[in-house]
PDB file of C-alpha atoms in Angstrom:
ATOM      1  CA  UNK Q   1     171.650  28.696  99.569  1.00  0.00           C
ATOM      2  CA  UNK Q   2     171.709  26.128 102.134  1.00  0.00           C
ATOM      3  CA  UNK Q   3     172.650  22.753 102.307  1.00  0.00           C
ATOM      4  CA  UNK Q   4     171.272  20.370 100.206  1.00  0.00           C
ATOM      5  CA  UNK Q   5     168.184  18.569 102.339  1.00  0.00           C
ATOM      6  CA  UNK Q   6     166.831  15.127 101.871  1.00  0.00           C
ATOM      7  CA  UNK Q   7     164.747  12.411 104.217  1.00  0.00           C
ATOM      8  CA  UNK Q   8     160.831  12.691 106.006  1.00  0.00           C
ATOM      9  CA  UNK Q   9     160.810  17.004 106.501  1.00  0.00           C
ATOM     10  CA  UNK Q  10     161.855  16.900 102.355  1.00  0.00           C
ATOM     11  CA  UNK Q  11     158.797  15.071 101.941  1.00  0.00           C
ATOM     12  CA  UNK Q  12     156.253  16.538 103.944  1.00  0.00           C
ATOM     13  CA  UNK Q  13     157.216  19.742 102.567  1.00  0.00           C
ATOM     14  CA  UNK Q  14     157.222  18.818  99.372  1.00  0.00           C
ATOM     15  CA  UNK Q  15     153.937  17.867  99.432  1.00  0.00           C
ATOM     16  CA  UNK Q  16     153.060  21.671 100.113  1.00  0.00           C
ATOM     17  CA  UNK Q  17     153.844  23.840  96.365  1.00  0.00           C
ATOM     18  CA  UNK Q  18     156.569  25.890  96.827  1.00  0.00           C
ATOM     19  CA  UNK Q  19     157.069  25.115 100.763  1.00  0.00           C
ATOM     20  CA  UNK Q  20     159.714  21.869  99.309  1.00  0.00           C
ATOM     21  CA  UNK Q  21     161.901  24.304  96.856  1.00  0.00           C
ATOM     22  CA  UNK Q  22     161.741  26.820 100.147  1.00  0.00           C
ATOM     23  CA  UNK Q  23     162.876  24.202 102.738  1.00  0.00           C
ATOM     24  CA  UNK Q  24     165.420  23.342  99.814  1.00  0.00           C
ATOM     25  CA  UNK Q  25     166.777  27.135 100.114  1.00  0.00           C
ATOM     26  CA  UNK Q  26     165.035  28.329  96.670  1.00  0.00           C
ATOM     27  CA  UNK Q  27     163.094  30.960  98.394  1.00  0.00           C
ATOM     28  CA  UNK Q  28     162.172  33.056  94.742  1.00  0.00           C
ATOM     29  CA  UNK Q  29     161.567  29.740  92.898  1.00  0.00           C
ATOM     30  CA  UNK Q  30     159.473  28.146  96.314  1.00  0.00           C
ATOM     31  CA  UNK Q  31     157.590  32.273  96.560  1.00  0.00           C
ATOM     32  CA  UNK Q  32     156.546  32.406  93.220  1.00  0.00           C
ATOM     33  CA  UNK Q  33     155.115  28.933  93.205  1.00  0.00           C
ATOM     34  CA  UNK Q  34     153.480  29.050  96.335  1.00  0.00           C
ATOM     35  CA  UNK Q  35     152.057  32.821  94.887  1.00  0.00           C
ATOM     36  CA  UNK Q  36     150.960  31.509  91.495  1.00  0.00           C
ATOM     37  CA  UNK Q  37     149.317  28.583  93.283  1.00  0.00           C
ATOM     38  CA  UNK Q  38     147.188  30.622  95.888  1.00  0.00           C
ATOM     39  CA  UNK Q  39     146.346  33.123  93.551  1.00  0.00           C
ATOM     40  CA  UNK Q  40     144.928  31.046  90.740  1.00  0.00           C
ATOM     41  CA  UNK Q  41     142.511  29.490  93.830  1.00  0.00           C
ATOM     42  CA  UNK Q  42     142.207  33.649  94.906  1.00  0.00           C
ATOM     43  CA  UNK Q  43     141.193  34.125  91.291  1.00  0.00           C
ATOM     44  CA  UNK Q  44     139.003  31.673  90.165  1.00  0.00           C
ATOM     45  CA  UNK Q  45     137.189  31.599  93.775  1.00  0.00           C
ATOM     46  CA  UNK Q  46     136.635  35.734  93.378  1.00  0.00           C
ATOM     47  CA  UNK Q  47     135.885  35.167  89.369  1.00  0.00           C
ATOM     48  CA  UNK Q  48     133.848  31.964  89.835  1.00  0.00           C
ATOM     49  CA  UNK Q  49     135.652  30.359  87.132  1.00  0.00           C
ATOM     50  CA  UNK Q  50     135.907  26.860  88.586  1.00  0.00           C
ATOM     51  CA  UNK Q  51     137.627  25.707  85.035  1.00  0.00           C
ATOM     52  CA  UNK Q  52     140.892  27.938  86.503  1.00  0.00           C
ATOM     53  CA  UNK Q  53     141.494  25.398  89.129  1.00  0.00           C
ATOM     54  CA  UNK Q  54     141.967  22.666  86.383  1.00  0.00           C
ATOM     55  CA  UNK Q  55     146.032  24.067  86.594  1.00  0.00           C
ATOM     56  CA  UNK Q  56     146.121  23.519  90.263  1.00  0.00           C
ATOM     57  CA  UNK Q  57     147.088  19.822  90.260  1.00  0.00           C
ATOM     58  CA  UNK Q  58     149.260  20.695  86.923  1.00  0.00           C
ATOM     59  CA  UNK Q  59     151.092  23.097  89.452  1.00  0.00           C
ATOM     60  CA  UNK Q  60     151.345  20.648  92.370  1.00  0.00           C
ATOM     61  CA  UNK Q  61     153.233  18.336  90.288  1.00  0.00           C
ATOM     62  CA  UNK Q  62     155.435  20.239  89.257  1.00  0.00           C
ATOM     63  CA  UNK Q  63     156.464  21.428  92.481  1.00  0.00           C
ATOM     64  CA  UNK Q  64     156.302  17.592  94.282  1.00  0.00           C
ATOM     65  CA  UNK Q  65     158.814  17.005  91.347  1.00  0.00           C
ATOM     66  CA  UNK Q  66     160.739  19.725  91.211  1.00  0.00           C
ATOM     67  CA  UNK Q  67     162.081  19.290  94.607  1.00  0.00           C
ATOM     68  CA  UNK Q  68     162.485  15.556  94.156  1.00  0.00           C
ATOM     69  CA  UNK Q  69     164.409  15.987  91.228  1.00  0.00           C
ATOM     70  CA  UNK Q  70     166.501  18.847  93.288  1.00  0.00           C
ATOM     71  CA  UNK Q  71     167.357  16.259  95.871  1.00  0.00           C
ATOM     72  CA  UNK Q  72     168.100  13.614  93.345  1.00  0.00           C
ATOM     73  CA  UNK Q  73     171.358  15.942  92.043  1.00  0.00           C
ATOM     74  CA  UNK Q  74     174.630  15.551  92.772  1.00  0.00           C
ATOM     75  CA  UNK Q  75     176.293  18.615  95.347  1.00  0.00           C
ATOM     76  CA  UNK Q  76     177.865  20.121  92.303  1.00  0.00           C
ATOM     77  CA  UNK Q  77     175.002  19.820  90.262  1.00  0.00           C
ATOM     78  CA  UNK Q  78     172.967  21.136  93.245  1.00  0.00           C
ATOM     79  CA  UNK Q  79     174.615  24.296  94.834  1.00  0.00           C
ATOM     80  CA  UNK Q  80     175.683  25.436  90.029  1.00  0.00           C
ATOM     81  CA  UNK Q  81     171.445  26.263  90.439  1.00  0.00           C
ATOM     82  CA  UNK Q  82     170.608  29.876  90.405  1.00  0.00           C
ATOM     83  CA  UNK Q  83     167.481  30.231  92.535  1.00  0.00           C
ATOM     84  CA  UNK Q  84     164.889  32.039  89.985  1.00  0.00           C
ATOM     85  CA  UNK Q  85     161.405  33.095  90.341  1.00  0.00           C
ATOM     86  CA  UNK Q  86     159.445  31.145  88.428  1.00  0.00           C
ATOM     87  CA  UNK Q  87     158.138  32.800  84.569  1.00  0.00           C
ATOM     88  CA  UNK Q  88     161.150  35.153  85.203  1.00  0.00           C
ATOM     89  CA  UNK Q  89     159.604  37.429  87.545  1.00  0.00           C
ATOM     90  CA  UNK Q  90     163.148  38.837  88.480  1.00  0.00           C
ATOM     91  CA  UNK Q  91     163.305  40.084  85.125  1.00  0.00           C
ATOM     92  CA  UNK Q  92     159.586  41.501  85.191  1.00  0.00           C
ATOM     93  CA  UNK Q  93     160.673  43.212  88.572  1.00  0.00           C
ATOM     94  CA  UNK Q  94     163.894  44.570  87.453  1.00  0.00           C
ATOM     95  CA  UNK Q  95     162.394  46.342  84.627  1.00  0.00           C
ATOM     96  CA  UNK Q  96     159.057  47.596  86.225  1.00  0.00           C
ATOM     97  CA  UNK Q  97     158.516  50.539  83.966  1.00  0.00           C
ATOM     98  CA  UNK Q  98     159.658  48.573  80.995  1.00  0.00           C
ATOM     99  CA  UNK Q  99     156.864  45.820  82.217  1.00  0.00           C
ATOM    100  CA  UNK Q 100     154.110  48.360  82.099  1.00  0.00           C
ATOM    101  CA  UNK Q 101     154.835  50.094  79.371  1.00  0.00           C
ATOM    102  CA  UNK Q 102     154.828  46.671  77.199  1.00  0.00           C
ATOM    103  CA  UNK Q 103     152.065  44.812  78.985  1.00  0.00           C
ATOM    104  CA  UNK Q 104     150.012  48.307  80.074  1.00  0.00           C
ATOM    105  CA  UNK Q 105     146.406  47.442  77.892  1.00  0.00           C
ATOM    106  CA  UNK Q 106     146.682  43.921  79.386  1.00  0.00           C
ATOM    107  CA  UNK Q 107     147.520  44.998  82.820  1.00  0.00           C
ATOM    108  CA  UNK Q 108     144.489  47.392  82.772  1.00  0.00           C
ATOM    109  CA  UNK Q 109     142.366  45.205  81.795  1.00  0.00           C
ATOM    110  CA  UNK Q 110     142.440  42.807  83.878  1.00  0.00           C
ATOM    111  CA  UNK Q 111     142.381  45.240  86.676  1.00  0.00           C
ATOM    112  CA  UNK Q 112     139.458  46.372  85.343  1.00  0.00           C
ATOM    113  CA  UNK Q 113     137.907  43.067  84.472  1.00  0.00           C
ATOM    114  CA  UNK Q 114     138.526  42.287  88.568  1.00  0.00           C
ATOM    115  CA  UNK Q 115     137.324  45.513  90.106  1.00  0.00           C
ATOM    116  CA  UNK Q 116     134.141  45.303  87.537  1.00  0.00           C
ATOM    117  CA  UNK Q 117     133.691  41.724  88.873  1.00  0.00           C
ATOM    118  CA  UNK Q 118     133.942  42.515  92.594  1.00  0.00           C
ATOM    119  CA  UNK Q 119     131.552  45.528  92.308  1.00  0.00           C
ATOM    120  CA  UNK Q 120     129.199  43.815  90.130  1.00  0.00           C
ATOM    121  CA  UNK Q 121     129.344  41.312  93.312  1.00  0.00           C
ATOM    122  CA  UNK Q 122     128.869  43.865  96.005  1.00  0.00           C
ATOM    123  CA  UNK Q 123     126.006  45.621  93.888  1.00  0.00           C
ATOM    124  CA  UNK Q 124     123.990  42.198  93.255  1.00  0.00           C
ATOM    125  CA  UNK Q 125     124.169  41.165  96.634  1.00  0.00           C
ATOM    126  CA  UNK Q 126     123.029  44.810  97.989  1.00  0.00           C
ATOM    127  CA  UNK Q 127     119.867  45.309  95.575  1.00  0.00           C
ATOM    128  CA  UNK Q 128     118.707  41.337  95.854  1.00  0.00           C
ATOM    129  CA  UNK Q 129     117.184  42.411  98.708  1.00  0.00           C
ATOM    130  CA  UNK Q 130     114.456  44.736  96.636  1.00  0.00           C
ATOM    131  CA  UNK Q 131     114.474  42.498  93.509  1.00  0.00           C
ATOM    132  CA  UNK Q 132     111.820  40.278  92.739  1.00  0.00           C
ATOM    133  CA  UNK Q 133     112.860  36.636  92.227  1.00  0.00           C
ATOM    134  CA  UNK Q 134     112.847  36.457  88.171  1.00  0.00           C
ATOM    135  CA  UNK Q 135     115.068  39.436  88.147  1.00  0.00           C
ATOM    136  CA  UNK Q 136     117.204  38.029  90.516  1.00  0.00           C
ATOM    137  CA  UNK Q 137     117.086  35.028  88.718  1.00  0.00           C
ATOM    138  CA  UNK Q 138     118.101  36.402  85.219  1.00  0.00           C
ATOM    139  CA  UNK Q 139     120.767  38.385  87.346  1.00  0.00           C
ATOM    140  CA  UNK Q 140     122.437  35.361  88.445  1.00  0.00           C
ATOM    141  CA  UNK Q 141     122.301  33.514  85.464  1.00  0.00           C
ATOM    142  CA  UNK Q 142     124.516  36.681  83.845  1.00  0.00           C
ATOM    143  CA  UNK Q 143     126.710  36.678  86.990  1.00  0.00           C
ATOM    144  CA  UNK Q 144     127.498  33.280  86.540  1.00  0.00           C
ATOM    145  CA  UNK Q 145     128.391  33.410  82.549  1.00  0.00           C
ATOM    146  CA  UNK Q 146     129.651  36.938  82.330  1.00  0.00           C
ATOM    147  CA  UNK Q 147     132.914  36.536  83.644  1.00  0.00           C
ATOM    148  CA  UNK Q 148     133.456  33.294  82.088  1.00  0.00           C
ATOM    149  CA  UNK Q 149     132.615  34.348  78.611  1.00  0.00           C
ATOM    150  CA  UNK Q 150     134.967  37.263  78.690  1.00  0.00           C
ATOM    151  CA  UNK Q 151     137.714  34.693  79.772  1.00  0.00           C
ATOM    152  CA  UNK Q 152     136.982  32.574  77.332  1.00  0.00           C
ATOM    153  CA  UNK Q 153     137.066  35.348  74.423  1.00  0.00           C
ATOM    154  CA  UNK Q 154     140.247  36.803  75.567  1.00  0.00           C
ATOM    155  CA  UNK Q 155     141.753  33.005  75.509  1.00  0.00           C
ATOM    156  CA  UNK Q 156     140.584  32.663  71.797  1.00  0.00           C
ATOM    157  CA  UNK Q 157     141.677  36.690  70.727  1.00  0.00           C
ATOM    158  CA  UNK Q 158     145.495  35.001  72.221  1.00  0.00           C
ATOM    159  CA  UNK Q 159     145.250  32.441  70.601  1.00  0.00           C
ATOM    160  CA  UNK Q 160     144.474  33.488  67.457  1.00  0.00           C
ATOM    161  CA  UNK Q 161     147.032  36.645  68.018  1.00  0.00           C
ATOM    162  CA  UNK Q 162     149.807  33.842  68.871  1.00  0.00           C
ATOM    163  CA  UNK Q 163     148.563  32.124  65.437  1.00  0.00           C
ATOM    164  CA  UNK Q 164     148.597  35.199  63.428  1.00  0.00           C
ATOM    165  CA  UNK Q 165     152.025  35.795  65.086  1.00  0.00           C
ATOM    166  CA  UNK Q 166     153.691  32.118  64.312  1.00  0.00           C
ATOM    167  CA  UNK Q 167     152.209  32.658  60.643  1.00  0.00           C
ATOM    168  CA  UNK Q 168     153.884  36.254  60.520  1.00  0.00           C
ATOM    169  CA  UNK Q 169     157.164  35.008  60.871  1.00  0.00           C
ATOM    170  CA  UNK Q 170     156.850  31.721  59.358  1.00  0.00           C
ATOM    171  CA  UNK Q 171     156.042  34.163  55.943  1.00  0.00           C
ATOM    172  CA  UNK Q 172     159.526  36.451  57.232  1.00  0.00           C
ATOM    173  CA  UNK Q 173     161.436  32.966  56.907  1.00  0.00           C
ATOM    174  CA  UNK Q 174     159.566  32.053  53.636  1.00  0.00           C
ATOM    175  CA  UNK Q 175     160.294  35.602  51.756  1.00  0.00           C
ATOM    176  CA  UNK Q 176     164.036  35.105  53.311  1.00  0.00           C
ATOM    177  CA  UNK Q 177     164.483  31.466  51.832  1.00  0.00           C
ATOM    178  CA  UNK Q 178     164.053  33.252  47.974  1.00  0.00           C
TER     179      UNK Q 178
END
């Protein structure tokens, strides 16, 4: 870690996610930040799920303040931080196979759910040439909501899987209490 930074270059670079906690000498916590926030735009641009970029400003907050409130410490406070990724990718990475093998359904399928989406792309933009125009159309009216409805019904499946979860163990703790 370097030394602890404050004054105009703190700033502008803060202003930038994940460029501040960089200049700062976080390089996982100012890497994953600056990933997560280019590849929510990356996925909602390639998705067309404009409701995705609702987190962006959520994320640029937190950054502008994280690296505020890292300049605001005291030098012991400041150089006692570990410099993490951010949602504990370092664990994630460190136990790759581990990763998989828990999160392998999910990972798939939103693999698939992206390759499906870019080759539905490719495919409608290749046979709109020898389409007539209601086809085309009723084909962009399905481009548009298809991807967004199956976001939308995986966010309600998690939720209600968190929900059944939370009531799960909130039944362990009742059975344990008599």
């Amino acid at each position: 870690m370097t030394k602890q930074k404050r004054g105009f270059w703190l700033f502008i670079f803060s202003l930038i996610p994940g460029a501040g906690e960089l200049y700062m000498g976080f390089r996982r916590q100012g890497i994953s930040i600056m990933g997560v926030f280019w590849g929510i735009i990356a996925l909602s641009s390639t998705l067309n799920i404009g409701i995705l970029m609702l987190t962006i400003p959520v994320l640029w907050f937190y950054s502008f303040f994280n690296v505020h409130n890292l300049a605001s410490l005291s030098e012991e406070e400041f150089y006692s931080l570990e410099d993490t990724y951010l949602f504990h990718l370092d664990e994630i990475l460190r136990d790759k196979e581990g990763f998989l093998r828990k999160y392998q359904g999910f990972v798939s399928l939103v693999l698939i759910l992206m390759g499906a989406s870019m080759l539905w792309n490719i495919m409608r933009s290749i046979f709109y040439s020898f389409m007539p125009a209601f086809i085309i159309d009723i084909l962009n009216g399905i481009s548009n909501y298809l991807p967004k409805t199956i976001i939308a019904v995986g966010l309600v499946a998690l939720g209600v899987y968190l929900v059944m979860g939370k009531k799960k163990e909130l039944d362990m703790e009742d059975d344990d209490i008599f």
